[in-house]
């Protein structure tokens, strides 16, 4: 993952070995012995502090589940016997004391007549996109319009992005299960894209005379398959369409990579691809068409020629179909297959879009700074929203205090703001504008949240109004699907929020007769 693929977690190695055929079975049948941490003769293996309580081991043949066995921590090895010679799949799942799925891993094992295949499976605690750094945050520089990224083991209000090996002209980033971080860079000198890793390997995305464009978030790491996906799109002038191109990367190298076409296109007219998430053959894709954001579920498979078949599953749904409004900013598929989607609605009725607020003193304004975390479940006909968290669905009025006017010769009464913005009392359970997943753990996720709140002038105290920017990391419990808390960041800007228009100066909303002090109420 967002993904700011997107997400974070310290990975713990439970067990590491290989599957091999050993003597021990008799006759024409074979067997598989699965060693678990702390079990049988292999008890020397130790668990991390994030101990699993229960292991479920399934035996599959050609995709069919033949049998499932369960073992408690410290129990005996699991044995599947009386097996006909064939190639089987063993899938191990680890659960904690609250039956939360911590890890899942599969191995393909060949069974031969008269032999027992010994198998120990390497399990790591699950996450998506960003694993080992705990948090990956970015700081937007308005001087060069660049995002600078850095990983942190913990964060506080004074956390700052200072120096890191992956700071660059970055458009998106991801991290694999080994802790290698990747960024996609647009080099303005040659107008080419590059994928750069913390191991100082840079791979050029070959354009082959095609005009390529990046997603708003172009990298996603699928931890279930250990694959880094790079998503771009090309413009077909003849068809007047934008078509997705994918690169499937197992290991980054210094060679050029040519993105392979898929058969997923949308009309060119005011369109843009935003973010995506892949787990195995499951693809969730967000795109924008005529300022409306859509989410599409699909399957993705690689063809023999290296291109990708993308087949829609059901119809795309707009953000209004999802019960909210604004922009889809990030998508992630977690280890259990649950999909989480971030939606941000920041701006106002007089602005074009995005993070620009426009205030006009002679008419009423509607300001938006809100967002939601959507929990998505796949269905036979596509997907459905099963829960929504942190959305501000109703407006409130933000009024001046006292007789607030603007202008000297012909003063105009300042109108109140209509705001779809959490009040200060609501900020602990509402979003201001979620942007990306910055940490994903087995039981919780962390989200970069960026938006603004406003106060109008207090003329009784001769104070101007003010815009307050919020850049914070919000932590969400996955079990209760509730906001646990938020860390306000003083030194990091996820975006350059601006306020402009009649009767403003900087972030102030001006009133006649007020001095330069700000209303902090």
Coordinates of C-alpha atoms in Angstrom, one line a residue:
X1 CA 0.0 0.0 0.0
X2 CA -1.2 4.5 -0.2
X3 CA -0.3 3.6 -0.5
X4 CA 0.7 6.2 1.4
X5 CA 0.4 2.8 -0.2
X6 CA 0.3 3.7 1.3
X7 CA 0.5 2.0 6.4
X8 CA 3.0 0.7 8.9
X9 CA 4.1 -2.0 11.3
X10 CA 7.1 -3.6 12.7
X11 CA 7.4 -7.0 11.0
X12 CA 8.3 -9.9 13.3
X13 CA 9.7 -13.2 11.8
X14 CA 7.9 -16.1 13.4
X15 CA 9.6 -19.0 11.6
X16 CA 11.9 -19.5 8.7
X17 CA 12.7 -22.7 7.0
X18 CA 11.9 -24.5 3.7
X19 CA 9.7 -27.4 2.7
X20 CA 11.5 -30.6 1.8
X21 CA 10.8 -34.3 1.4
X22 CA 12.0 -36.5 4.2
X23 CA 11.6 -40.2 4.9
X24 CA 8.9 -41.4 7.3
X25 CA 5.8 -42.3 5.5
X26 CA 5.1 -45.8 4.0
X27 CA 3.2 -47.3 1.1
X28 CA 2.0 -45.4 -1.9
X29 CA 0.7 -42.5 0.1
X30 CA 2.7 -39.5 1.3
X31 CA 2.3 -36.9 4.1
X32 CA 3.0 -33.3 5.1
X33 CA 4.3 -32.3 8.5
X34 CA 3.8 -28.5 9.2
X35 CA 6.1 -27.2 12.0
X36 CA 4.6 -24.3 14.0
X37 CA 6.5 -22.0 16.4
X38 CA 7.1 -23.7 19.8
X39 CA 5.8 -27.0 18.6
X40 CA 7.3 -30.5 18.7
X41 CA 11.0 -31.0 18.1
X42 CA 11.2 -27.5 16.6
X43 CA 10.4 -25.8 19.9
X44 CA 13.7 -23.8 19.7
X45 CA 11.9 -21.3 17.5
X46 CA 10.7 -18.4 19.6
X47 CA 7.9 -15.9 19.0
X48 CA 8.1 -12.2 19.2
X49 CA 6.3 -10.1 21.8
X50 CA 3.3 -10.0 19.5
X51 CA 2.5 -13.7 20.2
X52 CA 0.0 -15.7 18.3
X53 CA -2.4 -17.9 20.3
X54 CA -3.9 -20.1 17.6
X55 CA -2.8 -21.4 14.2
X56 CA -5.2 -22.6 11.5
X57 CA -3.5 -24.7 8.9
X58 CA -5.5 -25.6 5.7
X59 CA -4.5 -28.1 3.0
X60 CA -5.6 -27.2 -0.5
X61 CA -5.5 -29.0 -3.8
X62 CA -6.3 -27.2 -7.0
X63 CA -7.9 -24.4 -4.9
X64 CA -10.2 -26.8 -3.0
X65 CA -9.8 -26.9 0.8
X66 CA -9.4 -30.6 1.7
X67 CA -9.0 -30.2 5.4
X68 CA -8.2 -27.6 8.1
X69 CA -6.5 -28.3 11.4
X70 CA -6.1 -25.9 14.4
X71 CA -3.3 -25.8 16.9
X72 CA -2.7 -23.7 20.0
X73 CA 0.7 -22.1 20.6
X74 CA 3.2 -24.7 21.8
X75 CA 1.1 -27.6 20.5
X76 CA 2.4 -30.5 18.4
X77 CA 3.3 -30.3 14.7
X78 CA 0.3 -30.6 12.3
X79 CA 0.4 -33.6 10.0
X80 CA -1.7 -34.3 7.0
X81 CA -1.2 -38.0 6.0
X82 CA -2.6 -40.5 3.6
X83 CA -2.1 -38.1 0.8
X84 CA -1.9 -39.1 -2.9
X85 CA 1.2 -37.9 -4.6
X86 CA 0.5 -34.4 -5.9
X87 CA 1.4 -30.8 -5.4
X88 CA -0.5 -29.3 -2.5
X89 CA -0.8 -25.8 -1.0
X90 CA -0.5 -25.4 2.7
X91 CA -1.9 -22.1 4.2
X92 CA -1.1 -21.1 7.7
X93 CA -3.0 -18.3 9.6
X94 CA -2.0 -16.9 13.0
X95 CA -4.5 -15.4 15.4
X96 CA -4.0 -13.5 18.7
X97 CA -5.9 -14.0 21.9
X98 CA -8.8 -11.9 20.6
X99 CA -9.0 -14.0 17.4
X100 CA -7.6 -11.1 15.3
X101 CA -5.8 -12.4 12.2
X102 CA -2.1 -11.5 12.5
X103 CA -0.6 -13.3 9.6
X104 CA -1.3 -15.5 6.6
X105 CA 1.2 -17.4 4.4
X106 CA 0.9 -20.2 1.8
X107 CA 3.5 -22.6 0.5
X108 CA 3.4 -25.0 -2.4
X109 CA 4.5 -28.5 -1.4
X110 CA 5.1 -31.6 -3.5
X111 CA 4.2 -34.9 -2.0
X112 CA 5.8 -38.1 -3.2
X113 CA 4.9 -41.7 -2.5
X114 CA 6.2 -43.0 0.8
X115 CA 7.7 -39.7 2.0
X116 CA 6.8 -37.0 4.4
X117 CA 7.3 -33.4 3.2
X118 CA 8.6 -31.3 6.1
X119 CA 7.4 -27.7 6.0
X120 CA 8.1 -24.7 8.1
X121 CA 6.5 -21.4 6.9
X122 CA 7.8 -17.9 7.4
X123 CA 5.1 -15.8 9.0
X124 CA 5.2 -12.0 9.3
X125 CA 2.6 -9.9 10.9
X126 CA 0.4 -8.5 8.2
X127 CA 0.2 -4.9 6.9
X128 CA -0.1 -3.3 3.6
X129 CA 2.2 -1.0 1.7
X130 CA 4.3 0.3 4.5
X131 CA 5.6 -2.0 7.2
X132 CA 8.8 -1.5 9.0
X133 CA 9.0 2.2 9.6
X134 CA 5.9 2.4 11.8
X135 CA 5.0 5.7 10.3
X136 CA 5.9 7.3 7.0
X137 CA 5.1 11.0 6.9
X138 CA 5.6 13.7 4.3
X139 CA 6.1 17.4 4.4
X140 CA 4.9 19.6 1.5
X141 CA 7.2 22.4 0.5
X142 CA 5.3 25.2 -1.1
X143 CA 8.6 26.8 -2.3
X144 CA 9.4 24.0 -4.7
X145 CA 6.0 22.2 -4.7
X146 CA 7.6 18.9 -3.6
X147 CA 6.7 16.3 -1.0
X148 CA 9.6 15.1 1.2
X149 CA 9.1 11.7 2.9
X150 CA 10.6 10.2 6.0
X151 CA 10.0 7.1 8.2
X152 CA 9.5 7.4 12.0
X153 CA 9.3 4.8 14.8
X154 CA 7.1 7.1 16.8
X155 CA 5.7 10.6 16.4
X156 CA 4.9 13.6 18.5
X157 CA 3.7 17.2 17.9
X158 CA 7.3 18.2 17.2
X159 CA 8.0 15.5 14.6
X160 CA 9.6 17.1 11.5
X161 CA 10.7 15.8 8.2
X162 CA 14.3 16.9 8.0
X163 CA 16.7 14.7 6.1
X164 CA 16.2 11.3 4.5
X165 CA 17.6 9.3 1.7
X166 CA 14.2 9.2 -0.1
X167 CA 13.5 13.0 -0.1
X168 CA 13.2 13.9 -3.7
X169 CA 10.7 15.2 -6.3
X170 CA 8.4 12.4 -5.2
X171 CA 4.9 11.7 -6.3
X172 CA 4.2 8.5 -4.2
X173 CA 5.9 5.9 -2.1
X174 CA 5.6 2.4 -0.7
X175 CA 7.6 0.0 1.5
X176 CA 8.0 -3.8 1.3
X177 CA 8.2 -6.4 4.0
X178 CA 11.9 -6.1 4.3
X179 CA 11.8 -2.4 5.1
X180 CA 13.0 -1.2 1.7
X181 CA 11.3 2.1 0.8
X182 CA 10.5 3.2 -2.7
X183 CA 9.5 6.5 -4.2
X184 CA 8.4 7.4 -7.7
X185 CA 10.1 10.5 -9.0
X186 CA 9.3 12.8 -11.9
X187 CA 12.5 14.2 -13.3
X188 CA 11.7 17.5 -14.8
X189 CA 14.9 17.7 -16.8
X190 CA 14.0 14.7 -19.1
X191 CA 10.3 14.4 -18.1
X192 CA 10.8 10.7 -17.2
X193 CA 9.6 8.8 -14.2
X194 CA 12.0 6.9 -11.9
X195 CA 11.5 4.5 -9.1
X196 CA 14.1 5.0 -6.4
X197 CA 14.8 2.8 -3.4
X198 CA 16.6 3.4 -0.1
X199 CA 19.2 0.8 -1.3
X200 CA 20.2 3.5 -3.8
X201 CA 18.9 1.6 -6.8
X202 CA 17.1 3.7 -9.3
X203 CA 15.1 2.2 -12.2
X204 CA 13.9 4.3 -15.1
X205 CA 10.3 3.9 -16.4
X206 CA 10.8 3.7 -20.2
X207 CA 8.4 5.8 -22.1
X208 CA 9.0 4.5 -25.6
X209 CA 7.7 7.7 -27.1
X210 CA 4.5 7.4 -25.1
X211 CA 3.2 10.3 -23.0
X212 CA 2.9 8.9 -19.5
X213 CA 1.2 10.4 -16.5
X214 CA 1.4 9.3 -12.9
X215 CA -1.5 8.4 -10.7
X216 CA -1.9 10.8 -7.7
X217 CA -0.5 7.7 -5.9
X218 CA 1.4 5.5 -8.3
X219 CA 3.0 2.8 -6.1
X220 CA 1.4 0.0 -4.2
X221 CA 3.1 -2.9 -2.4
X222 CA 1.1 -6.2 -2.3
X223 CA 2.5 -8.0 0.7
X224 CA 0.5 -11.2 0.0
X225 CA 2.6 -11.7 -3.2
X226 CA 5.7 -9.6 -2.4
X227 CA 5.1 -7.5 -5.5
X228 CA 5.6 -3.8 -5.9
X229 CA 3.2 -2.4 -8.4
X230 CA 3.8 0.8 -10.4
X231 CA 0.7 2.4 -12.0
X232 CA 0.8 5.0 -14.7
X233 CA -1.4 5.8 -17.6
X234 CA -1.0 6.8 -21.2
X235 CA -3.1 8.9 -23.6
X236 CA -4.3 7.4 -26.8
X237 CA -5.0 10.3 -29.2
X238 CA -6.8 8.1 -31.7
X239 CA -9.2 6.7 -29.2
X240 CA -9.2 9.9 -27.0
X241 CA -8.8 7.7 -23.9
X242 CA -6.5 7.3 -20.9
X243 CA -5.3 3.7 -20.5
X244 CA -3.6 2.3 -17.4
X245 CA -0.1 0.9 -17.7
X246 CA 1.3 -1.4 -14.9
X247 CA 4.7 -2.6 -14.0
X248 CA 4.9 -5.6 -11.7
X249 CA 8.2 -5.5 -9.8
X250 CA 9.6 -8.3 -7.7
X251 CA 13.0 -6.8 -7.3
X252 CA 14.2 -3.3 -8.3
X253 CA 17.2 -3.1 -10.5
X254 CA 18.9 -0.4 -12.5
X255 CA 17.5 -1.4 -15.8
X256 CA 14.8 0.4 -17.7
X257 CA 11.3 -0.8 -17.2
X258 CA 8.6 -0.5 -19.8
X259 CA 5.1 -0.3 -18.3
X260 CA 2.8 -2.8 -19.8
X261 CA -0.7 -1.8 -21.1
X262 CA -3.8 -3.0 -19.6
X263 CA -7.3 -3.1 -21.2
X264 CA -8.8 -0.6 -18.7
X265 CA -9.4 2.8 -20.2
X266 CA -11.6 5.8 -19.5
X267 CA -12.5 8.7 -21.8
X268 CA -9.9 11.4 -21.8
X269 CA -12.4 14.2 -21.2
X270 CA -11.3 15.8 -17.8
X271 CA -10.2 12.4 -16.4
X272 CA -7.4 11.4 -14.0
X273 CA -6.4 8.2 -12.3
X274 CA -6.0 8.6 -8.5
X275 CA -5.0 5.6 -6.5
X276 CA -5.2 1.8 -6.5
X277 CA -4.7 -1.3 -4.3
X278 CA -3.9 -4.8 -5.4
X279 CA -4.0 -8.1 -3.4
X280 CA -3.3 -11.1 -5.6
X281 CA -5.8 -10.8 -8.5
X282 CA -8.1 -8.3 -6.7
X283 CA -7.8 -4.7 -7.9
X284 CA -9.6 -1.6 -6.5
X285 CA -9.1 1.5 -8.5
X286 CA -10.1 5.1 -8.0
X287 CA -10.3 7.6 -10.8
X288 CA -11.8 11.1 -11.5
X289 CA -14.1 11.9 -14.4
X290 CA -15.4 15.5 -14.8
X291 CA -14.6 16.3 -11.2
X292 CA -16.4 13.3 -9.9
X293 CA -14.5 10.6 -8.1
X294 CA -15.3 6.9 -8.7
X295 CA -14.3 3.6 -7.2
X296 CA -14.1 0.4 -9.3
X297 CA -13.5 -3.2 -8.3
X298 CA -11.8 -5.4 -10.8
X299 CA -9.6 -8.5 -11.3
X300 CA -6.1 -8.2 -12.7
X301 CA -4.2 -11.0 -14.4
X302 CA -0.9 -10.9 -16.3
X303 CA -1.1 -12.2 -19.9
X304 CA 1.6 -14.2 -21.6
X305 CA 2.9 -11.1 -23.5
X306 CA 3.3 -9.2 -20.2
X307 CA 0.3 -7.0 -20.6
X308 CA -2.5 -7.0 -18.1
X309 CA -6.1 -8.0 -18.3
X310 CA -8.3 -5.9 -16.1
X311 CA -11.9 -7.1 -15.8
X312 CA -14.5 -5.0 -14.1
X313 CA -16.5 -6.6 -11.3
X314 CA -19.8 -4.7 -11.2
X315 CA -20.1 -1.0 -12.0
X316 CA -18.0 1.8 -10.7
X317 CA -19.6 3.8 -7.8
X318 CA -19.2 7.6 -7.4
X319 CA -18.4 9.1 -4.0
X320 CA -22.1 10.1 -3.7
X321 CA -23.0 6.4 -4.2
X322 CA -20.7 5.7 -1.3
X323 CA -22.7 8.2 0.8
X324 CA -20.1 11.0 1.0
X325 CA -18.6 13.7 -1.2
X326 CA -15.2 15.0 -2.3
X327 CA -12.1 13.2 -3.5
X328 CA -10.9 9.6 -3.0
X329 CA -7.4 10.1 -1.7
X330 CA -6.2 6.6 -0.8
X331 CA -7.2 2.9 -1.0
X332 CA -5.7 -0.1 0.9
X333 CA -6.5 -3.8 1.0
X334 CA -5.7 -5.3 4.4
X335 CA -4.5 -8.9 5.1
X336 CA -8.0 -10.2 5.7
X337 CA -9.3 -8.8 2.4
X338 CA -11.2 -5.8 3.9
X339 CA -10.8 -2.7 1.8
X340 CA -10.5 0.8 3.3
X341 CA -11.0 4.0 1.4
X342 CA -10.2 7.6 2.4
X343 CA -12.4 10.4 1.1
X344 CA -11.4 14.1 1.6
X345 CA -13.7 17.1 1.1
X346 CA -11.7 20.2 1.5
X347 CA -12.5 23.6 -0.1
X348 CA -15.5 25.8 -0.5
X349 CA -18.4 26.7 -2.7
X350 CA -16.6 29.8 -4.1
X351 CA -13.3 27.9 -4.8
X352 CA -12.5 25.6 -7.7
X353 CA -11.3 22.6 -5.7
X354 CA -8.8 21.1 -3.3
X355 CA -7.1 23.1 -0.6
X356 CA -8.1 26.6 -1.6
X357 CA -10.6 28.5 0.5
X358 CA -12.1 31.7 -0.8
X359 CA -13.8 34.1 1.5
X360 CA -16.0 36.9 0.3
X361 CA -17.3 39.4 2.9
X362 CA -20.4 40.5 1.0
X363 CA -22.1 37.1 0.7
X364 CA -22.5 33.9 2.6
X365 CA -19.9 31.2 2.1
X366 CA -20.0 27.4 2.5
X367 CA -16.7 26.0 3.7
X368 CA -15.8 22.3 3.6
X369 CA -13.1 20.6 5.7
X370 CA -14.3 17.1 6.4
X371 CA -13.7 13.5 5.3
X372 CA -14.4 9.8 6.0
X373 CA -12.8 6.4 6.3
X374 CA -15.0 3.9 4.4
X375 CA -14.9 0.2 5.2
X376 CA -15.6 -1.7 2.0
X377 CA -16.7 -5.3 1.5
X378 CA -16.6 -7.2 -1.8
X379 CA -19.8 -8.7 -3.1
X380 CA -20.7 -10.9 -6.1
X381 CA -21.9 -7.8 -7.9
X382 CA -18.9 -5.5 -6.9
X383 CA -18.7 -4.1 -3.5
X384 CA -20.6 -2.3 -0.8
X385 CA -19.9 0.2 2.1
X386 CA -20.4 -1.6 5.4
X387 CA -19.3 1.3 7.7
X388 CA -18.4 5.0 7.5
X389 CA -16.2 6.7 10.1
X390 CA -15.5 10.4 10.9
X391 CA -17.9 12.1 8.4
X392 CA -19.4 15.5 9.1
X393 CA -22.9 15.3 7.6
X394 CA -24.5 18.5 8.8
X395 CA -23.4 22.2 8.7
X396 CA -23.0 24.8 11.4
X397 CA -22.8 28.6 11.2
X398 CA -19.6 30.4 12.2
X399 CA -20.7 34.0 13.1
X400 CA -18.8 37.2 13.9
X401 CA -19.0 38.5 17.4
X402 CA -20.3 42.1 17.6
X403 CA -21.0 44.3 14.7
X404 CA -18.4 43.1 12.2
X405 CA -17.9 45.2 9.0
X406 CA -15.4 45.5 6.2
X407 CA -14.5 48.6 4.3
X408 CA -14.0 52.3 5.3
X409 CA -16.2 54.3 3.0
X410 CA -19.1 51.9 2.5
X411 CA -18.8 49.3 5.1
X412 CA -20.4 45.9 4.4
X413 CA -21.6 43.6 7.2
X414 CA -19.6 40.4 7.3
X415 CA -21.8 37.4 6.6
X416 CA -21.4 34.2 8.7
X417 CA -19.7 31.1 7.3
X418 CA -21.7 28.0 6.6
X419 CA -19.3 25.3 7.6
X420 CA -19.2 21.5 7.1
X421 CA -16.3 21.3 9.5
X422 CA -16.0 19.5 12.8
X423 CA -16.3 21.8 15.8
X424 CA -13.5 21.7 18.3
X425 CA -15.6 19.5 20.6
X426 CA -16.0 17.0 17.7
X427 CA -12.4 16.9 16.5
X428 CA -11.7 13.7 18.5
X429 CA -14.2 11.7 16.4
X430 CA -14.3 13.5 13.1
X431 CA -11.8 14.0 10.2
X432 CA -10.8 17.4 8.8
X433 CA -9.5 15.9 5.5
X434 CA -7.9 12.5 5.4
X435 CA -5.1 12.2 2.8
X436 CA -3.2 8.9 3.1
X437 CA -2.7 5.9 5.2
X438 CA 0.6 6.3 7.0
X439 CA 0.5 3.2 9.3
X440 CA -1.3 -0.1 9.2
X441 CA -1.0 -2.5 12.1
X442 CA -2.9 -5.7 12.9
X443 CA -5.4 -3.9 15.1
X444 CA -5.2 -0.2 14.0
X445 CA -4.4 2.2 11.2
X446 CA -3.0 5.7 11.2
X447 CA -4.2 8.4 8.7
X448 CA -2.7 11.7 7.7
X449 CA -5.5 14.2 8.2
X450 CA -5.2 17.8 6.9
X451 CA -7.8 20.5 6.8
X452 CA -8.8 23.9 8.4
X453 CA -11.1 25.4 10.9
X454 CA -12.3 29.1 11.0
X455 CA -13.2 31.8 13.5
X456 CA -14.9 35.0 12.5
X457 CA -13.8 38.5 13.8
X458 CA -14.6 39.3 17.4
X459 CA -15.3 43.0 17.2
X460 CA -16.0 43.3 20.9
X461 CA -12.4 42.4 21.5
X462 CA -11.2 44.2 18.3
X463 CA -9.8 40.9 16.9
X464 CA -9.8 39.7 13.3
X465 CA -10.9 36.3 12.2
X466 CA -8.5 33.5 11.5
X467 CA -8.0 30.2 9.6
X468 CA -6.5 27.4 11.7
X469 CA -4.7 24.7 9.7
X470 CA -4.7 21.2 11.1
X471 CA -2.0 18.7 10.1
X472 CA -2.4 15.6 12.3
X473 CA -2.1 11.8 12.4
X474 CA -5.4 10.1 13.4
X475 CA -5.3 6.6 14.8
X476 CA -8.3 4.3 14.2
X477 CA -9.1 1.0 15.9
X478 CA -9.9 -1.7 13.4
X479 CA -11.8 -3.9 15.9
X480 CA -14.1 -1.2 17.1
X481 CA -13.9 1.0 14.0
X482 CA -13.5 4.1 16.1
X483 CA -11.0 7.0 16.3
X484 CA -8.7 6.4 19.2
X485 CA -6.9 9.7 19.1
X486 CA -5.0 12.3 17.1
X487 CA -1.5 13.8 17.2
X488 CA -1.4 17.4 16.0
X489 CA 1.8 18.2 14.1
X490 CA 3.3 21.7 14.5
X491 CA 6.2 21.4 12.0
X492 CA 4.7 19.3 9.2
X493 CA 2.4 20.5 6.4
X494 CA 0.6 17.8 4.5
X495 CA -0.7 20.4 2.1
X496 CA -0.5 24.2 1.5
X497 CA -3.9 25.3 2.7
X498 CA -4.7 28.8 1.5
X499 CA -7.3 31.5 2.3
X500 CA -7.9 34.3 -0.2
X501 CA -10.6 36.6 -1.4
X502 CA -12.2 39.9 -0.4
X503 CA -11.6 40.8 3.2
X504 CA -8.7 38.5 3.9
X505 CA -5.0 38.9 4.5
X506 CA -2.9 35.8 4.9
X507 CA -5.0 33.5 7.0
X508 CA -6.9 36.4 8.6
X509 CA -10.5 37.4 7.9
X510 CA -10.4 41.2 8.4
X511 CA -13.0 43.5 10.0
X512 CA -13.0 47.3 10.1
X513 CA -11.6 48.7 13.3
X514 CA -9.9 45.5 14.4
X515 CA -6.2 45.5 14.9
X516 CA -3.8 42.8 13.7
X517 CA -4.4 40.4 16.6
X518 CA -6.3 37.2 15.9
X519 CA -9.4 35.8 17.4
X520 CA -8.2 32.6 19.1
X521 CA -11.6 31.5 20.3

